[in-house]
CSV table of C-alpha atoms in Angstrom, one decimal:
chain,number,residue,atom,x,y,z
A,263,MET,CA,8.1,10.6,3.0
A,264,LYS,CA,5.2,8.2,3.7
A,265,PHE,CA,2.7,7.0,1.2
A,266,TYR,CA,-0.3,4.7,1.6
A,267,VAL,CA,-1.5,2.1,-0.9
A,268,THR,CA,-5.0,0.7,-0.9
A,269,PHE,CA,-6.6,-2.3,-2.6
A,270,GLY,CA,-9.7,-2.9,-4.7
A,271,GLN,CA,-12.9,-4.5,-3.4
A,272,LYS,CA,-12.2,-7.8,-5.2
A,273,TYR,CA,-9.7,-8.6,-2.5
A,274,ARG,CA,-12.5,-8.7,0.0
A,275,ARG,CA,-13.5,-12.1,-1.6
A,276,GLU,CA,-10.3,-13.1,-3.5
A,277,GLN,CA,-6.8,-13.8,-2.3
A,278,HIS,CA,-4.3,-11.2,-3.4
A,279,PRO,CA,-1.6,-12.6,-5.7
A,280,ARG,CA,1.3,-10.9,-4.0
A,281,LEU,CA,0.3,-10.1,-0.4
A,282,LEU,CA,-1.9,-12.5,1.6
A,283,LYS,CA,-2.9,-9.8,4.1
A,284,ALA,CA,-4.2,-7.4,1.4
A,285,HIS,CA,-7.7,-6.3,2.1
A,286,PRO,CA,-9.8,-3.2,1.0
A,287,ASP,CA,-10.2,-2.3,4.6
A,288,GLY,CA,-6.5,-1.7,5.1
A,289,TRP,CA,-3.5,-0.1,3.5
A,290,VAL,CA,0.3,-0.7,3.0
A,291,GLU,CA,2.5,2.0,4.4
A,292,ILE,CA,5.4,2.9,2.1
A,293,ASP,CA,8.4,4.9,3.3
A,294,ALA,CA,10.3,6.3,0.3
A,295,PRO,CA,12.2,9.5,-0.7
A,296,SER,CA,9.6,10.6,-3.3
A,297,ARG,CA,6.2,9.7,-4.8
A,298,SER,CA,7.9,8.3,-8.0
A,299,GLU,CA,10.2,6.0,-5.9
A,300,ALA,CA,7.2,4.9,-3.8
A,301,ARG,CA,5.3,4.1,-7.0
A,302,GLU,CA,8.2,2.2,-8.4
A,303,LEU,CA,8.5,0.1,-5.2
A,304,VAL,CA,4.7,-0.6,-5.2
A,305,VAL,CA,4.7,-1.7,-8.8
A,306,ARG,CA,7.7,-4.0,-8.2
A,307,LEU,CA,6.1,-5.6,-5.1
A,308,LEU,CA,2.4,-5.6,-6.0
A,309,GLU,CA,2.6,-5.4,-9.8
A,310,GLN,CA,-0.8,-3.9,-10.8
A,311,ALA,CA,-2.8,-5.5,-7.9
A,312,TRP,CA,-3.5,-2.3,-6.0
A,313,ALA,CA,-6.0,0.5,-6.3
A,314,ALA,CA,-4.6,3.9,-5.2
A,315,MET,CA,-1.6,5.6,-3.5
A,316,TYR,CA,-2.1,8.5,-1.2
A,317,ASP,CA,0.2,11.0,0.7
A,318,GLU,CA,0.3,11.7,4.4
A,319,GLU,CA,-3.0,13.8,4.3
A,320,PHE,CA,-4.7,10.4,3.8
A,321,LEU,CA,-4.3,9.6,7.5
A,322,ASP,CA,-6.7,12.4,8.5
A,323,GLU,CA,-9.7,10.2,7.7
A,324,ALA,CA,-8.1,6.9,6.9
A,325,TYR,CA,-9.4,4.9,9.8
A,326,LEU,CA,-13.0,5.8,9.0
A,327,LEU,CA,-12.6,4.2,5.5
A,328,TYR,CA,-10.0,1.6,6.3
A,329,PRO,CA,-10.6,0.3,9.8
A,330,ARG,CA,-7.9,-2.4,9.6
A,331,GLY,CA,-5.2,0.3,9.3
A,332,ALA,CA,-1.7,-0.6,8.2
A,333,ILE,CA,-1.6,-4.2,7.2
A,334,ALA,CA,2.0,-4.1,6.0
A,335,LYS,CA,4.9,-1.7,5.7
A,336,VAL,CA,7.8,-1.3,3.3
A,337,GLU,CA,10.8,0.9,3.6
A,338,TRP,CA,12.7,2.0,0.5
A,339,ASP,CA,16.4,1.2,0.7
A,340,GLY,CA,17.2,1.6,-3.0
A,341,THR,CA,18.6,-1.9,-3.5
A,342,GLY,CA,15.6,-3.4,-5.2
A,343,THR,CA,15.3,-6.1,-2.5
A,344,GLU,CA,12.7,-4.3,-0.3
A,345,ALA,CA,10.0,-6.6,1.2
A,346,PHE,CA,6.9,-6.2,3.2
A,347,ALA,CA,7.3,-6.1,7.0
């Protein structure tokens, strides 16, 4: 399943502590077996420095609100060593 993580407006003017490309006009695409595993992965990689997580319906209007599109991708492999691509 795919999930999409967005960022708060403060990352328009401040550097994100975990992902240099983070920006409120884009999202990180997470490929994980379930919402709970996607959330676990996001917390591990971004800690609390993110705003919201959406499911695939998010893409219906995503480019209107997030014109940068996908700024990074992460695929769950269950090892705990996942990283941004």
